[in-house]
PDB file of C-alpha atoms in Angstrom:
ATOM      1  CA  MET G 167     151.221 133.222 184.613  1.00  0.00           C
ATOM      2  CA  LEU G 168     148.092 131.978 182.654  1.00  0.00           C
ATOM      3  CA  ILE G 169     145.736 131.477 185.975  1.00  0.00           C
ATOM      4  CA  ASN G 170     146.704 134.865 186.582  1.00  0.00           C
ATOM      5  CA  VAL G 171     145.338 136.609 183.667  1.00  0.00           C
ATOM      6  CA  ASP G 172     142.336 134.381 183.440  1.00  0.00           C
ATOM      7  CA  TYR G 173     141.312 135.896 186.827  1.00  0.00           C
ATOM      8  CA  ALA G 174     142.348 139.475 186.293  1.00  0.00           C
ATOM      9  CA  LEU G 175     140.235 139.045 183.159  1.00  0.00           C
ATOM     10  CA  PHE G 176     137.238 137.518 185.234  1.00  0.00           C
ATOM     11  CA  HIS G 177     137.814 140.263 187.494  1.00  0.00           C
ATOM     12  CA  TRP G 178     137.531 143.058 185.230  1.00  0.00           C
ATOM     13  CA  ILE G 179     134.840 141.395 183.591  1.00  0.00           C
ATOM     14  CA  ASN G 180     132.674 140.495 186.729  1.00  0.00           C
ATOM     15  CA  GLU G 181     133.408 144.232 188.332  1.00  0.00           C
ATOM     16  CA  LEU G 182     131.334 145.426 185.365  1.00  0.00           C
ATOM     17  CA  ALA G 183     128.170 144.222 187.646  1.00  0.00           C
ATOM     18  CA  ASN G 184     129.276 147.350 189.573  1.00  0.00           C
ATOM     19  CA  SER G 185     129.957 150.024 187.258  1.00  0.00           C
ATOM     20  CA  LEU G 186     127.279 149.055 184.358  1.00  0.00           C
ATOM     21  CA  ALA G 187     124.680 147.808 186.800  1.00  0.00           C
ATOM     22  CA  PHE G 188     121.510 148.613 184.747  1.00  0.00           C
ATOM     23  CA  LEU G 189     122.603 146.103 182.602  1.00  0.00           C
ATOM     24  CA  ASN G 190     122.855 143.375 185.030  1.00  0.00           C
ATOM     25  CA  GLU G 191     118.853 142.187 184.680  1.00  0.00           C
ATOM     26  CA  THR G 192     119.715 141.791 181.008  1.00  0.00           C
ATOM     27  CA  MET G 193     123.079 139.857 182.085  1.00  0.00           C
ATOM     28  CA  ARG G 194     120.932 137.392 184.374  1.00  0.00           C
ATOM     29  CA  PHE G 195     118.593 136.597 181.929  1.00  0.00           C
ATOM     30  CA  LEU G 196     121.552 136.035 179.067  1.00  0.00           C
ATOM     31  CA  ALA G 197     123.097 133.822 181.862  1.00  0.00           C
ATOM     32  CA  GLN G 198     119.830 131.669 182.979  1.00  0.00           C
ATOM     33  CA  TYR G 199     117.114 131.586 180.293  1.00  0.00           C
ATOM     34  CA  ALA G 200     118.770 132.779 176.832  1.00  0.00           C
ATOM     35  CA  PRO G 201     120.110 129.224 176.371  1.00  0.00           C
ATOM     36  CA  TYR G 202     116.584 128.183 175.825  1.00  0.00           C
ATOM     37  CA  LEU G 203     115.955 130.461 172.719  1.00  0.00           C
ATOM     38  CA  PHE G 204     118.223 128.125 170.904  1.00  0.00           C
ATOM     39  CA  GLY G 205     116.236 125.171 171.967  1.00  0.00           C
ATOM     40  CA  VAL G 206     112.786 126.986 170.498  1.00  0.00           C
ATOM     41  CA  ALA G 207     114.504 127.717 167.512  1.00  0.00           C
ATOM     42  CA  LEU G 208     115.330 124.228 167.062  1.00  0.00           C
ATOM     43  CA  LEU G 209     111.460 123.373 167.748  1.00  0.00           C
ATOM     44  CA  ILE G 210     110.544 125.428 165.506  1.00  0.00           C
ATOM     45  CA  TYR G 211     112.857 124.319 162.578  1.00  0.00           C
ATOM     46  CA  TRP G 212     111.473 120.946 163.381  1.00  0.00           C
ATOM     47  CA  PHE G 213     107.977 121.634 163.310  1.00  0.00           C
ATOM     48  CA  THR G 214     108.385 123.337 159.678  1.00  0.00           C
ATOM     49  CA  PHE G 215     107.918 119.387 158.491  1.00  0.00           C
ATOM     50  CA  LYS G 216     110.597 119.980 155.943  1.00  0.00           C
ATOM     51  CA  MET G 217     113.152 117.307 156.017  1.00  0.00           C
ATOM     52  CA  PRO G 218     116.262 119.667 155.488  1.00  0.00           C
ATOM     53  CA  HIS G 219     115.424 121.379 158.597  1.00  0.00           C
ATOM     54  CA  ARG G 220     114.866 118.000 160.514  1.00  0.00           C
ATOM     55  CA  MET G 221     118.262 116.741 159.502  1.00  0.00           C
ATOM     56  CA  MET G 222     119.771 119.651 160.640  1.00  0.00           C
ATOM     57  CA  VAL G 223     118.058 119.567 164.214  1.00  0.00           C
ATOM     58  CA  LEU G 224     119.204 115.965 164.407  1.00  0.00           C
ATOM     59  CA  GLU G 225     122.509 117.174 163.447  1.00  0.00           C
ATOM     60  CA  ALA G 226     122.246 119.706 166.125  1.00  0.00           C
ATOM     61  CA  VAL G 227     121.122 116.939 168.914  1.00  0.00           C
ATOM     62  CA  ILE G 228     123.745 115.101 168.063  1.00  0.00           C
ATOM     63  CA  THR G 229     126.575 117.868 167.800  1.00  0.00           C
ATOM     64  CA  VAL G 230     125.582 118.778 171.415  1.00  0.00           C
ATOM     65  CA  CYS G 231     125.526 115.174 172.761  1.00  0.00           C
ATOM     66  CA  ILE G 232     129.273 114.415 171.586  1.00  0.00           C
ATOM     67  CA  GLY G 233     130.015 118.101 173.083  1.00  0.00           C
ATOM     68  CA  PHE G 234     128.720 117.088 176.590  1.00  0.00           C
ATOM     69  CA  VAL G 235     130.042 113.748 176.941  1.00  0.00           C
ATOM     70  CA  ILE G 236     133.422 115.745 176.232  1.00  0.00           C
ATOM     71  CA  SER G 237     132.868 118.323 178.593  1.00  0.00           C
ATOM     72  CA  TRP G 238     131.816 115.756 180.928  1.00  0.00           C
ATOM     73  CA  GLY G 239     135.393 113.910 180.616  1.00  0.00           C
ATOM     74  CA  LEU G 240     137.382 117.072 181.025  1.00  0.00           C
ATOM     75  CA  GLY G 241     135.330 118.222 183.941  1.00  0.00           C
ATOM     76  CA  HIS G 242     136.537 114.871 185.816  1.00  0.00           C
ATOM     77  CA  LEU G 243     139.937 115.232 184.528  1.00  0.00           C
ATOM     78  CA  PHE G 244     140.718 118.940 185.134  1.00  0.00           C
ATOM     79  CA  TYR G 245     138.419 119.574 187.721  1.00  0.00           C
ATOM     80  CA  ARG G 246     138.340 123.609 188.785  1.00  0.00           C
ATOM     81  CA  ASP G 247     136.045 124.915 191.524  1.00  0.00           C
ATOM     82  CA  ARG G 248     133.806 127.876 190.278  1.00  0.00           C
ATOM     83  CA  PRO G 249     135.041 131.366 190.941  1.00  0.00           C
ATOM     84  CA  PHE G 250     132.667 131.812 193.820  1.00  0.00           C
ATOM     85  CA  VAL G 251     134.182 129.251 195.541  1.00  0.00           C
ATOM     86  CA  GLY G 252     137.708 130.490 196.170  1.00  0.00           C
ATOM     87  CA  HIS G 253     137.290 134.197 195.572  1.00  0.00           C
ATOM     88  CA  SER G 254     134.743 136.809 196.338  1.00  0.00           C
ATOM     89  CA  VAL G 255     133.345 137.473 193.233  1.00  0.00           C
ATOM     90  CA  ILE G 256     130.118 139.225 192.388  1.00  0.00           C
ATOM     91  CA  GLN G 257     127.752 136.790 191.706  1.00  0.00           C
ATOM     92  CA  LEU G 258     124.619 137.434 190.597  1.00  0.00           C
ATOM     93  CA  ILE G 259     122.639 134.251 190.008  1.00  0.00           C
ATOM     94  CA  HIS G 260     122.683 130.913 192.087  1.00  0.00           C
ATOM     95  CA  HIS G 261     124.822 128.207 190.982  1.00  0.00           C
ATOM     96  CA  ASP G 262     126.238 124.839 192.782  1.00  0.00           C
ATOM     97  CA  PRO G 263     129.641 124.799 193.548  1.00  0.00           C
ATOM     98  CA  ASN G 264     130.391 122.087 190.935  1.00  0.00           C
ATOM     99  CA  ALA G 265     132.858 121.871 188.378  1.00  0.00           C
ATOM    100  CA  SER G 266     133.453 125.529 186.594  1.00  0.00           C
ATOM    101  CA  PHE G 267     135.549 123.702 183.637  1.00  0.00           C
ATOM    102  CA  PRO G 268     134.356 123.774 181.109  1.00  0.00           C
ATOM    103  CA  SER G 269     131.419 126.039 180.737  1.00  0.00           C
ATOM    104  CA  ASN G 270     128.249 123.951 179.570  1.00  0.00           C
ATOM    105  CA  HIS G 271     126.272 126.812 178.660  1.00  0.00           C
ATOM    106  CA  ALA G 272     128.998 128.094 176.104  1.00  0.00           C
ATOM    107  CA  LEU G 273     129.428 125.006 174.632  1.00  0.00           C
ATOM    108  CA  GLY G 274     125.726 124.492 173.897  1.00  0.00           C
ATOM    109  CA  ALA G 275     125.384 127.800 172.593  1.00  0.00           C
ATOM    110  CA  PHE G 276     128.409 127.768 170.307  1.00  0.00           C
ATOM    111  CA  ALA G 277     127.629 124.296 169.007  1.00  0.00           C
ATOM    112  CA  LEU G 278     124.328 125.442 167.953  1.00  0.00           C
ATOM    113  CA  ALA G 279     125.110 128.838 166.702  1.00  0.00           C
ATOM    114  CA  ALA G 280     127.844 126.750 164.298  1.00  0.00           C
ATOM    115  CA  ILE G 281     125.313 124.184 162.873  1.00  0.00           C
ATOM    116  CA  LEU G 282     122.919 127.519 162.432  1.00  0.00           C
ATOM    117  CA  TRP G 283     125.641 129.261 160.536  1.00  0.00           C
ATOM    118  CA  LEU G 284     127.021 126.119 158.839  1.00  0.00           C
ATOM    119  CA  HIS G 285     123.467 125.238 156.959  1.00  0.00           C
ATOM    120  CA  HIS G 286     123.135 128.843 156.029  1.00  0.00           C
ATOM    121  CA  GLN G 287     120.113 129.690 157.949  1.00  0.00           C
ATOM    122  CA  LYS G 288     118.837 133.067 158.197  1.00  0.00           C
ATOM    123  CA  PHE G 289     119.617 135.326 161.390  1.00  0.00           C
ATOM    124  CA  ARG G 290     122.886 132.929 161.603  1.00  0.00           C
ATOM    125  CA  VAL G 291     124.795 136.341 162.272  1.00  0.00           C
ATOM    126  CA  LEU G 292     122.317 136.969 165.159  1.00  0.00           C
ATOM    127  CA  TRP G 293     122.869 133.280 166.966  1.00  0.00           C
ATOM    128  CA  VAL G 294     126.280 133.984 166.869  1.00  0.00           C
ATOM    129  CA  ILE G 295     126.269 137.223 168.357  1.00  0.00           C
ATOM    130  CA  LEU G 296     123.634 135.396 171.356  1.00  0.00           C
ATOM    131  CA  ALA G 297     126.099 132.919 171.751  1.00  0.00           C
ATOM    132  CA  VAL G 298     128.861 135.481 172.746  1.00  0.00           C
ATOM    133  CA  LEU G 299     126.615 137.564 174.917  1.00  0.00           C
ATOM    134  CA  ILE G 300     125.597 134.035 177.012  1.00  0.00           C
ATOM    135  CA  ALA G 301     129.370 133.455 176.978  1.00  0.00           C
ATOM    136  CA  VAL G 302     130.399 137.000 178.791  1.00  0.00           C
ATOM    137  CA  SER G 303     126.959 137.054 180.735  1.00  0.00           C
ATOM    138  CA  ARG G 304     128.361 133.552 182.619  1.00  0.00           C
ATOM    139  CA  VAL G 305     131.677 135.834 183.521  1.00  0.00           C
ATOM    140  CA  TRP G 306     129.502 138.853 184.061  1.00  0.00           C
ATOM    141  CA  THR G 307     127.438 136.903 186.669  1.00  0.00           C
ATOM    142  CA  GLY G 308     130.367 135.146 188.461  1.00  0.00           C
ATOM    143  CA  VAL G 309     129.608 131.852 187.782  1.00  0.00           C
ATOM    144  CA  HIS G 310     132.728 131.122 185.346  1.00  0.00           C
ATOM    145  CA  TYR G 311     136.200 132.026 184.290  1.00  0.00           C
ATOM    146  CA  PRO G 312     136.764 133.360 180.810  1.00  0.00           C
ATOM    147  CA  SER G 313     139.017 130.087 179.879  1.00  0.00           C
ATOM    148  CA  ASP G 314     135.908 128.065 181.024  1.00  0.00           C
ATOM    149  CA  ILE G 315     134.039 130.375 178.397  1.00  0.00           C
ATOM    150  CA  LEU G 316     136.776 129.895 175.574  1.00  0.00           C
ATOM    151  CA  ALA G 317     137.430 126.288 176.620  1.00  0.00           C
ATOM    152  CA  GLY G 318     133.534 125.437 176.183  1.00  0.00           C
ATOM    153  CA  ALA G 319     132.990 127.770 172.912  1.00  0.00           C
ATOM    154  CA  LEU G 320     135.873 126.113 171.278  1.00  0.00           C
ATOM    155  CA  ILE G 321     134.502 122.332 171.895  1.00  0.00           C
ATOM    156  CA  GLY G 322     130.876 123.287 170.679  1.00  0.00           C
ATOM    157  CA  ALA G 323     132.125 125.179 167.648  1.00  0.00           C
ATOM    158  CA  GLY G 324     134.616 121.960 167.392  1.00  0.00           C
ATOM    159  CA  CYS G 325     131.875 119.739 167.636  1.00  0.00           C
ATOM    160  CA  ALA G 326     129.456 121.289 165.365  1.00  0.00           C
ATOM    161  CA  VAL G 327     132.328 121.496 162.296  1.00  0.00           C
ATOM    162  CA  GLY G 328     133.261 117.834 162.806  1.00  0.00           C
ATOM    163  CA  VAL G 329     130.096 116.393 162.814  1.00  0.00           C
ATOM    164  CA  HIS G 330     128.461 118.526 160.154  1.00  0.00           C
ATOM    165  CA  GLN G 331     131.787 117.055 157.823  1.00  0.00           C
ATOM    166  CA  PHE G 332     131.512 113.954 158.822  1.00  0.00           C
ATOM    167  CA  ILE G 333     127.799 113.888 157.821  1.00  0.00           C
ATOM    168  CA  ARG G 334     128.033 115.762 154.571  1.00  0.00           C
ATOM    169  CA  SER G 335     131.594 113.394 153.482  1.00  0.00           C
ATOM    170  CA  ARG G 336     129.921 110.063 154.272  1.00  0.00           C
ATOM    171  CA  LYS G 337     126.386 108.333 152.821  1.00  0.00           C
ATOM    172  CA  LEU G 338     125.608 106.170 155.588  1.00  0.00           C
ATOM    173  CA  PRO G 339     125.115 108.813 158.735  1.00  0.00           C
ATOM    174  CA  GLY G 340     122.851 110.942 156.338  1.00  0.00           C
ATOM    175  CA  ILE G 341     120.873 107.456 155.156  1.00  0.00           C
ATOM    176  CA  PHE G 342     120.327 106.321 159.193  1.00  0.00           C
ATOM    177  CA  MET G 343     119.473 110.139 159.987  1.00  0.00           C
ATOM    178  CA  GLN G 344     116.672 110.074 157.272  1.00  0.00           C
ATOM    179  CA  ALA G 345     115.669 106.715 158.443  1.00  0.00           C
ATOM    180  CA  ALA G 346     114.918 107.559 161.908  1.00  0.00           C
ATOM    181  CA  ILE G 347     113.424 110.641 161.013  1.00  0.00           C
ATOM    182  CA  LEU G 348     111.115 108.552 158.675  1.00  0.00           C
ATOM    183  CA  PHE G 349     110.132 106.226 161.398  1.00  0.00           C
ATOM    184  CA  TYR G 350     109.284 109.410 164.029  1.00  0.00           C
ATOM    185  CA  GLU G 351     107.220 110.717 160.884  1.00  0.00           C
ATOM    186  CA  LYS G 352     105.194 107.282 160.521  1.00  0.00           C
ATOM    187  CA  TRP G 353     104.194 107.983 164.026  1.00  0.00           C
ATOM    188  CA  GLU G 354     103.552 111.690 163.726  1.00  0.00           C
ATOM    189  CA  GLN G 355     101.309 110.838 160.768  1.00  0.00           C
ATOM    190  CA  LYS G 356      98.994 108.614 162.500  1.00  0.00           C
ATOM    191  CA  LEU G 357      98.305 110.859 165.096  1.00  0.00           C
ATOM    192  CA  GLY G 358      97.709 113.630 161.994  1.00  0.00           C
ATOM    193  CA  LEU G 359     100.115 115.534 162.718  1.00  0.00           C
ATOM    194  CA  LYS G 360     101.747 115.772 159.150  1.00  0.00           C
ATOM    195  CA  PRO G 361     100.278 114.588 155.610  1.00  0.00           C
ATOM    196  CA  GLY G 362     101.949 111.216 154.528  1.00  0.00           C
ATOM    197  CA  GLU G 363     101.978 112.483 151.085  1.00  0.00           C
ATOM    198  CA  GLN G 364     104.260 115.550 152.086  1.00  0.00           C
ATOM    199  CA  ALA G 365     106.572 113.488 154.287  1.00  0.00           C
ATOM    200  CA  ARG G 366     107.217 111.429 150.866  1.00  0.00           C
ATOM    201  CA  THR G 367     107.720 114.399 149.107  1.00  0.00           C
ATOM    202  CA  LYS G 368     110.335 116.295 151.450  1.00  0.00           C
ATOM    203  CA  MET G 369     111.790 112.891 151.826  1.00  0.00           C
ATOM    204  CA  ILE G 370     112.707 112.278 147.586  1.00  0.00           C
ATOM    205  CA  GLU G 371     114.001 115.869 147.473  1.00  0.00           C
ATOM    206  CA  HIS G 372     116.163 115.878 150.275  1.00  0.00           C
ATOM    207  CA  THR G 373     117.469 112.336 149.318  1.00  0.00           C
ATOM    208  CA  SER G 374     118.330 113.924 145.675  1.00  0.00           C
ATOM    209  CA  SER G 375     120.159 116.513 147.243  1.00  0.00           C
ATOM    210  CA  VAL G 376     122.557 114.682 149.517  1.00  0.00           C
ATOM    211  CA  GLN G 377     123.107 112.386 147.317  1.00  0.00           C
ATOM    212  CA  MET G 378     124.374 115.199 144.797  1.00  0.00           C
ATOM    213  CA  LYS G 379     126.129 116.809 147.733  1.00  0.00           C
ATOM    214  CA  SER G 380     127.961 113.483 148.599  1.00  0.00           C
ATOM    215  CA  ARG G 381     129.456 113.128 144.917  1.00  0.00           C
ATOM    216  CA  ARG G 382     131.159 116.340 144.859  1.00  0.00           C
TER     217      ARG G 382
END
């Protein structure tokens, strides 16, 4: 029953590629290239040279890595063909006929949107909207079922919340993350990319902030 509903919903969304063909190029972009916008955002935050932003970026990387490991395991345990393998679909982008469940694109987009939301960054609503559009575009272009998208989104958002709460509720993860960033910044300073005094100031400010939050 659920499989039938899943395919019916997939068919309805995928058929929009015919009835709303003027949106197809936008959907191709969203399905293939829009996820890189999250990567660009993280790079921008990283190179603000602010410790809170770098902590957030490192948290995002950890979240996505955990999510992809979970996705890899589920993909092997519950292997599912792509829609275009077993059905006649409107396929707008090329894709290898590998595991369809869950969607890594949805997982990554929702994980990163959730991290930006949890850190109260500007434009966080727009990042969530972008994640939703990426998810829809993967069905629209014929490479995922809706349930693949839903599973990926839940895993991504769930990992983001779990990692965020784990880091905020314990001192050691934050200490190790700061130490890793400081180790990186030593090399950054040697290359002349960041003044040493700025690094120390940001570290002191953020350490105080983390300690205050952990005591609450």
